[in-house]
Short mmCIF file of C-alpha atoms in Angstrom, two decimals:
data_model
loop_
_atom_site.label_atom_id
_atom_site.label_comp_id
_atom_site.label_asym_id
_atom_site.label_seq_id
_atom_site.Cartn_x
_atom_site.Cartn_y
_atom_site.Cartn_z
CA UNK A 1 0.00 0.00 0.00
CA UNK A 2 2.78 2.56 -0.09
CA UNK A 3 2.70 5.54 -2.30
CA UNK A 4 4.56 6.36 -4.96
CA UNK A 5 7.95 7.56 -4.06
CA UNK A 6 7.06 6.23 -0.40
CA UNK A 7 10.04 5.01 1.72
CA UNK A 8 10.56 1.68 3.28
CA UNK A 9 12.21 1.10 6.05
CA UNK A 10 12.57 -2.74 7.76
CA UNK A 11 14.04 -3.34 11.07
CA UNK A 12 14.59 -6.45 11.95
CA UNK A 13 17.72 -9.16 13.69
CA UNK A 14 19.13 -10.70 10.60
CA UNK A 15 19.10 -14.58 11.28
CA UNK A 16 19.56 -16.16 8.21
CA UNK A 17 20.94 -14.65 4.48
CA UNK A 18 17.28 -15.92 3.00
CA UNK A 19 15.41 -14.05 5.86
CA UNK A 20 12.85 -10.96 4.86
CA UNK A 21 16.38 -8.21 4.41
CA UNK A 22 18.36 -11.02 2.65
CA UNK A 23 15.67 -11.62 -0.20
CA UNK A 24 15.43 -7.65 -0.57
CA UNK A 25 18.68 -7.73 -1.31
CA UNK A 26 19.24 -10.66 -3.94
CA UNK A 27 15.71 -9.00 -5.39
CA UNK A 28 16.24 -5.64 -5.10
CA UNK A 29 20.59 -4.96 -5.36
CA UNK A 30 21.52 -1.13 -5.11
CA UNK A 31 17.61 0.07 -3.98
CA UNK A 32 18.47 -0.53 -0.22
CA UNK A 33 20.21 1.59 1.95
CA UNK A 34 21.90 -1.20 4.89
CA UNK A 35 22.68 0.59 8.20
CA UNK A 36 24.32 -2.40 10.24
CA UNK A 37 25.29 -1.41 13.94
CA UNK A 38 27.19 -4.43 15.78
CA UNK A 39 27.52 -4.16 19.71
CA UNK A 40 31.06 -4.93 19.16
CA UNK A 41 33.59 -2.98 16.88
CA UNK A 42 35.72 -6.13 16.08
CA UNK A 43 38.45 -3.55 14.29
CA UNK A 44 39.01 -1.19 17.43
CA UNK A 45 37.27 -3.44 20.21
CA UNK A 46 34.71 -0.28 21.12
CA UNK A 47 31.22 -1.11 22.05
CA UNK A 48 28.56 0.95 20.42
CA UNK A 49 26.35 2.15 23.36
CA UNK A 50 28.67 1.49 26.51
CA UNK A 51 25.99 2.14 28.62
CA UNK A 52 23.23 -0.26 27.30
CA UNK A 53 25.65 -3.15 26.82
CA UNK A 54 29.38 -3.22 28.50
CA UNK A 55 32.19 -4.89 27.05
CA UNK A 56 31.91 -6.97 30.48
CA UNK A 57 28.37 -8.18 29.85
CA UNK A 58 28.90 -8.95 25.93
CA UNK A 59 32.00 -11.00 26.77
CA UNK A 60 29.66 -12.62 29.59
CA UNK A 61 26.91 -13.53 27.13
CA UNK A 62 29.11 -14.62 24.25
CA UNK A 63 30.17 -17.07 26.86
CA UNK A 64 26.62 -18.16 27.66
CA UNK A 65 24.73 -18.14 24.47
CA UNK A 66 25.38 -19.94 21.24
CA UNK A 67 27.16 -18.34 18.22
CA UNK A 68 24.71 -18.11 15.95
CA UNK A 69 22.45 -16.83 18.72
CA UNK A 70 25.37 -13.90 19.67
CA UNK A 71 26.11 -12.90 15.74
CA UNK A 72 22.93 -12.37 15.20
CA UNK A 73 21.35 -10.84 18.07
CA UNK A 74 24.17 -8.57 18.84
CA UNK A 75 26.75 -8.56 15.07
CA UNK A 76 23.77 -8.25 12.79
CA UNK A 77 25.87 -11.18 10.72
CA UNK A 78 23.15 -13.96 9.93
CA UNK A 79 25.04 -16.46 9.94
CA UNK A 80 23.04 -19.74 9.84
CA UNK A 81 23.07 -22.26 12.66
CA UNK A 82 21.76 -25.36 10.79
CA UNK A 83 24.91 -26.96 8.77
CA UNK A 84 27.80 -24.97 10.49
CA UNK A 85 30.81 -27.06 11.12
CA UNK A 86 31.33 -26.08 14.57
CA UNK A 87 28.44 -25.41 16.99
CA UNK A 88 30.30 -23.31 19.49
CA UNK A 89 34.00 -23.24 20.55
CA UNK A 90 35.49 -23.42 24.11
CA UNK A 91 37.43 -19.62 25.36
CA UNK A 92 39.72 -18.69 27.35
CA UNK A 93 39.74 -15.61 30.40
CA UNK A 94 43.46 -16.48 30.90
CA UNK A 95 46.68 -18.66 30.10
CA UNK A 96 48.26 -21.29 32.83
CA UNK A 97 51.42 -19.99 34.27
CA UNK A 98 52.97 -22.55 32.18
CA UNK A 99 52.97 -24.95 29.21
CA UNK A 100 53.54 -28.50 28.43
CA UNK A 101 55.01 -27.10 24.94
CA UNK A 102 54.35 -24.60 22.45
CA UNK A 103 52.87 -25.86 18.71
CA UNK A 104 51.90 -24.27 15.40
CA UNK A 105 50.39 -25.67 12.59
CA UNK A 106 50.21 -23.48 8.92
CA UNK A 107 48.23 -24.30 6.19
CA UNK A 108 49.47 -22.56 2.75
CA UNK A 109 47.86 -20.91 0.03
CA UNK A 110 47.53 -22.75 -2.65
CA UNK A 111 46.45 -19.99 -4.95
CA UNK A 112 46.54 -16.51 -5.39
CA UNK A 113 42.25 -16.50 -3.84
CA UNK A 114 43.31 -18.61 -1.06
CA UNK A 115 44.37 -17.49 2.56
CA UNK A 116 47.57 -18.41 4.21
CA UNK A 117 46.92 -19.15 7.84
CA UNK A 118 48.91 -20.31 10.94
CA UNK A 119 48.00 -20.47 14.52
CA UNK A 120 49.85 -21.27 17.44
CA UNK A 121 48.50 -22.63 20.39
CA UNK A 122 49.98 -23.58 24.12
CA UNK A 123 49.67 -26.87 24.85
CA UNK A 124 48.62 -27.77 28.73
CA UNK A 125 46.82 -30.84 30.10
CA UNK A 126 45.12 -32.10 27.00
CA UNK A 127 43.77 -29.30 25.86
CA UNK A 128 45.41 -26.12 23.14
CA UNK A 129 45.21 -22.44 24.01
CA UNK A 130 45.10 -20.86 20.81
CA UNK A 131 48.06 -17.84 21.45
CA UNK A 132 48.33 -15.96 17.63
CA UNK A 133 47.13 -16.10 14.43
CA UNK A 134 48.35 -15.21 10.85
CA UNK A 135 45.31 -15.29 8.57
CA UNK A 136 46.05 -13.40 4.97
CA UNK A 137 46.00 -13.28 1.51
CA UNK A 138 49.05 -11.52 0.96
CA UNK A 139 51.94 -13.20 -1.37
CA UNK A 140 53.94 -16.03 -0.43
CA UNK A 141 57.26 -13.57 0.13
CA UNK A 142 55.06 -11.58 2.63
CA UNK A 143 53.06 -14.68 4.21
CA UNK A 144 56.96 -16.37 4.96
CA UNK A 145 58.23 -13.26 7.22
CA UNK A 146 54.91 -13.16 9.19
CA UNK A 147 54.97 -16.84 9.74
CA UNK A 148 58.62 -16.40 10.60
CA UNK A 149 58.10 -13.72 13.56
CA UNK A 150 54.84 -15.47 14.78
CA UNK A 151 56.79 -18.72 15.70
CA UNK A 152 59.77 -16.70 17.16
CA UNK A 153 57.22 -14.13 19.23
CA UNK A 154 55.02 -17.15 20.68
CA UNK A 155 58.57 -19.16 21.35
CA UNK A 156 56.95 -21.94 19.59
CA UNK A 157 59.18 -25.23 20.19
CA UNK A 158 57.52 -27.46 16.61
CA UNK A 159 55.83 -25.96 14.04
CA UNK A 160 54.38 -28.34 11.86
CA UNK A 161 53.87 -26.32 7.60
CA UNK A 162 51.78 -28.63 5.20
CA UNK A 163 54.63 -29.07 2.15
CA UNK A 164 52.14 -30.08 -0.29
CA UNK A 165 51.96 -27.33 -3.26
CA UNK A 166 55.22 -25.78 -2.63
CA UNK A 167 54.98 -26.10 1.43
CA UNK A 168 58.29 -27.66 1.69
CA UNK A 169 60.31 -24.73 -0.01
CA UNK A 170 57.47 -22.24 2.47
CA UNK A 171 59.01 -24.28 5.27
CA UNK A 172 62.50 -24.63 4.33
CA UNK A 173 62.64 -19.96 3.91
CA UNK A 174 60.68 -20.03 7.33
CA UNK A 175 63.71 -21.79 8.70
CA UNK A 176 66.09 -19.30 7.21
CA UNK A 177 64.04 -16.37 8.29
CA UNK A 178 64.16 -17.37 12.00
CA UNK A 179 67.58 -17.41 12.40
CA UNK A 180 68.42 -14.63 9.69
CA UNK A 181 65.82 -12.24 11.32
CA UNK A 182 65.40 -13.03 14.77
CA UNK A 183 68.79 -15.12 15.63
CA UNK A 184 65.75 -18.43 16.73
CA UNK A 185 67.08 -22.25 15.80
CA UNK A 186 65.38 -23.19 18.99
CA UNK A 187 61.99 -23.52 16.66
CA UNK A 188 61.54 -27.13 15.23
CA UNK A 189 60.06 -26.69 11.72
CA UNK A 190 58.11 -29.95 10.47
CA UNK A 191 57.14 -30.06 6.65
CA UNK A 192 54.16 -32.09 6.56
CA UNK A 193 52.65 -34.11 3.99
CA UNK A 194 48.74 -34.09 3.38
CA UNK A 195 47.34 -36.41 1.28
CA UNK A 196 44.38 -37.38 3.36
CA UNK A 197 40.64 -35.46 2.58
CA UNK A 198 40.00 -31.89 4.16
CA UNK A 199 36.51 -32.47 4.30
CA UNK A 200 36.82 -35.56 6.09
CA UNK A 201 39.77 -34.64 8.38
CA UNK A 202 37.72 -31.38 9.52
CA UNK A 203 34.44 -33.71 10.23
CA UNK A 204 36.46 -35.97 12.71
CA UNK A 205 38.07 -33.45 14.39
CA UNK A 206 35.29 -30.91 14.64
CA UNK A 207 34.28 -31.83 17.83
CA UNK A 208 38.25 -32.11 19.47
CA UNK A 209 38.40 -28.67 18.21
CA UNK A 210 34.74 -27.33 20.05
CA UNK A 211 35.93 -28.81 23.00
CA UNK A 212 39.63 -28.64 23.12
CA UNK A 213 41.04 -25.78 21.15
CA UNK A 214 40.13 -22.73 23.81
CA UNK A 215 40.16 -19.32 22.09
CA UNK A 216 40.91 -16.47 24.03
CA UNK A 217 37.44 -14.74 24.97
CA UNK A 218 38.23 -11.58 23.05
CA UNK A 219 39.17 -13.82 19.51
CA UNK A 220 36.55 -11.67 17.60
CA UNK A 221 38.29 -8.58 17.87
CA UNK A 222 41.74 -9.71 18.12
CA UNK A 223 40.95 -11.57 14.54
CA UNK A 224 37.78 -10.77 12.94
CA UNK A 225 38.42 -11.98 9.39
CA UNK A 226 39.57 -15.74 11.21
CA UNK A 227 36.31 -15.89 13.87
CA UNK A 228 34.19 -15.16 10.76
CA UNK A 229 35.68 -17.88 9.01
CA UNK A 230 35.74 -20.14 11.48
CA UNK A 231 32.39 -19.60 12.86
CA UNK A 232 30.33 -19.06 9.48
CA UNK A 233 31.78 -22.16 8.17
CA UNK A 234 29.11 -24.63 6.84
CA UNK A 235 29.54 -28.70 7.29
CA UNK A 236 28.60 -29.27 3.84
CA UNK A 237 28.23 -26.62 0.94
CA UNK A 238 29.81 -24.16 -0.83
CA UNK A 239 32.30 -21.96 1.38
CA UNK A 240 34.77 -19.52 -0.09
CA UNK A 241 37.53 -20.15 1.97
CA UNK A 242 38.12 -23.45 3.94
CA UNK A 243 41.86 -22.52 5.19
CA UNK A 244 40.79 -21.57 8.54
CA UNK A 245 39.22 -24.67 9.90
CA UNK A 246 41.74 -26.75 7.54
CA UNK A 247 44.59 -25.38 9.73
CA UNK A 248 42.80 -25.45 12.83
CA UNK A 249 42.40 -28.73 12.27
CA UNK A 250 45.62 -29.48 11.33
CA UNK A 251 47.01 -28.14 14.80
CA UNK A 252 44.06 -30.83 16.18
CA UNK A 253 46.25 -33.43 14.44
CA UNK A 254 49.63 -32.76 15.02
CA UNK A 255 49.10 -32.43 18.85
CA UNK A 256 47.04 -35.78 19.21
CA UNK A 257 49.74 -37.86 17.39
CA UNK A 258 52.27 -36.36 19.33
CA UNK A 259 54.07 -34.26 16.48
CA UNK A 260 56.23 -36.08 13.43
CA UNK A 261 60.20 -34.95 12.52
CA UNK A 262 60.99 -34.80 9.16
CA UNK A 263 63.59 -31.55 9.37
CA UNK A 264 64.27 -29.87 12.13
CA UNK A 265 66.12 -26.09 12.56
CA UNK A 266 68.03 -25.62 15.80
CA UNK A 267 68.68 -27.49 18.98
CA UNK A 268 64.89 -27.75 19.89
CA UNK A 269 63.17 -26.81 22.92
CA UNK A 270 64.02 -23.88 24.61
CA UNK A 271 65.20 -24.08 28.37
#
């Protein structure tokens, strides 16, 4: 019943890309004007109405209500709950005063769309504390310096790098770069074969990783482009990038079997 040259406006939570805004969208491209305010500035960490909703009380709720619940209650991101990979994951308010050891698993990009992306995590009684992150599409001889400092600023002792397409020569400048930039051989690089399905791997692992890789309780904004991909990813269908959960998984791996030498740089373990 509106009028010609009328406005619409539609408020609403978005919950899923179909819902009433997502069909506007795919129907209507360019006639819509979005205004999305999140609660939570992932870039600078700034709530958007301090006093209505503390940082204290998001971080309290993201710890009591589901993801897809949180996203899009309080992110405006519809992200949709049925098919996701992982149905919540397990956070951290702080580290133990000490760990077991100190691992890293990276997967590489294989392409020039893929992401590069290495975390590190501390390892203490059975369970991973993820520590740092390097998730990017920048160029291989950008992607080996970050890995480089990551390993040598989280004093990892392995650090397992997938050699298929081109991972061993990755792993083998990593190496250099340690000790040519930073003076580390104490870091234990591992180039890692991976023949086995993604799909699969990720599947049998999924719930290790809910319960067992703990992300610190402020992972949003400390890595927004990662938590989006690792908490919008889908079980089955089409996903543009899979590299997060591929390395995350990965790191699942490599800790339960206990890590595997096949080159090694340094003396190992630091004292």
């Amino acid at each position: 019943r509106i009028e010609e040259g009328g406005r619409q406006i539609v408020v609403m939570t978005r919950w899923a890309e179909r819902d009433l805004c997502g069909r506007l969208l795919a129907a209507q491209p360019g006639m819509w004007r979005v205004l999305r305010l999140p609660a939570l500035d992932e870039g600078t960490g700034e709530m958007l109405c301090p006093s209505l909703l503390s940082r204290a009380r998001y971080e309290e709720l993201s710890r009591l209500t589901g993801t897809a619940v949180m996203r899009a209650n309080y992110q405006q991101e519809p992200v949709e709950r049925r098919g996701l990979l992982y149905d919540h994951f397990s956070t951290y308010a702080r580290l133990p005063e000490r760990f077991e050891r100190i691992i890293s698993y990276t997967d590489t990009a294989d392409t020039g769309r893929d992401f590069l992306c290495c975390v590190a995590a501390g390892v203490w009684r059975g369970q991973l504390y993820l520590l740092d992150v390097c998730y990017t599409d920048q160029p291989m001889e950008v992607t080996e310096g970050l890995v480089a400092a990551l390993l040598h600023r989280c004093r990892v002792d392995e650090a397992a790098i997938e050699s298929n397409n081109g991972g061993r020569g990755f792993a083998r400048n990593v190496r250099e770069l340690l000790y040519d930039r930073h003076g580390d051989r104490a870091v234990r690089v591992l180039a890692l074969p991976q023949r086995a399905n993604k799909e699969a791997r990720m599947l049998v692992q999924a719930g290790f990783v809910e319960k067992n890789v703990l992300m610190p309780e402020d992972w949003g904004a400390r890595w927004g482009a990662f938590y989006r991909a690792m908490n919008g990813f889908l079980r089955a269908g089409r996903n543009a990038h899979d590299d997060a959960p591929v390395a995350v998984t990965g790191l699942a791996e490599f800790f339960l079997r206990g890590g595997r030498t096949e080159f090694r740089s340094g003396a190992g373990r630091r004292a």
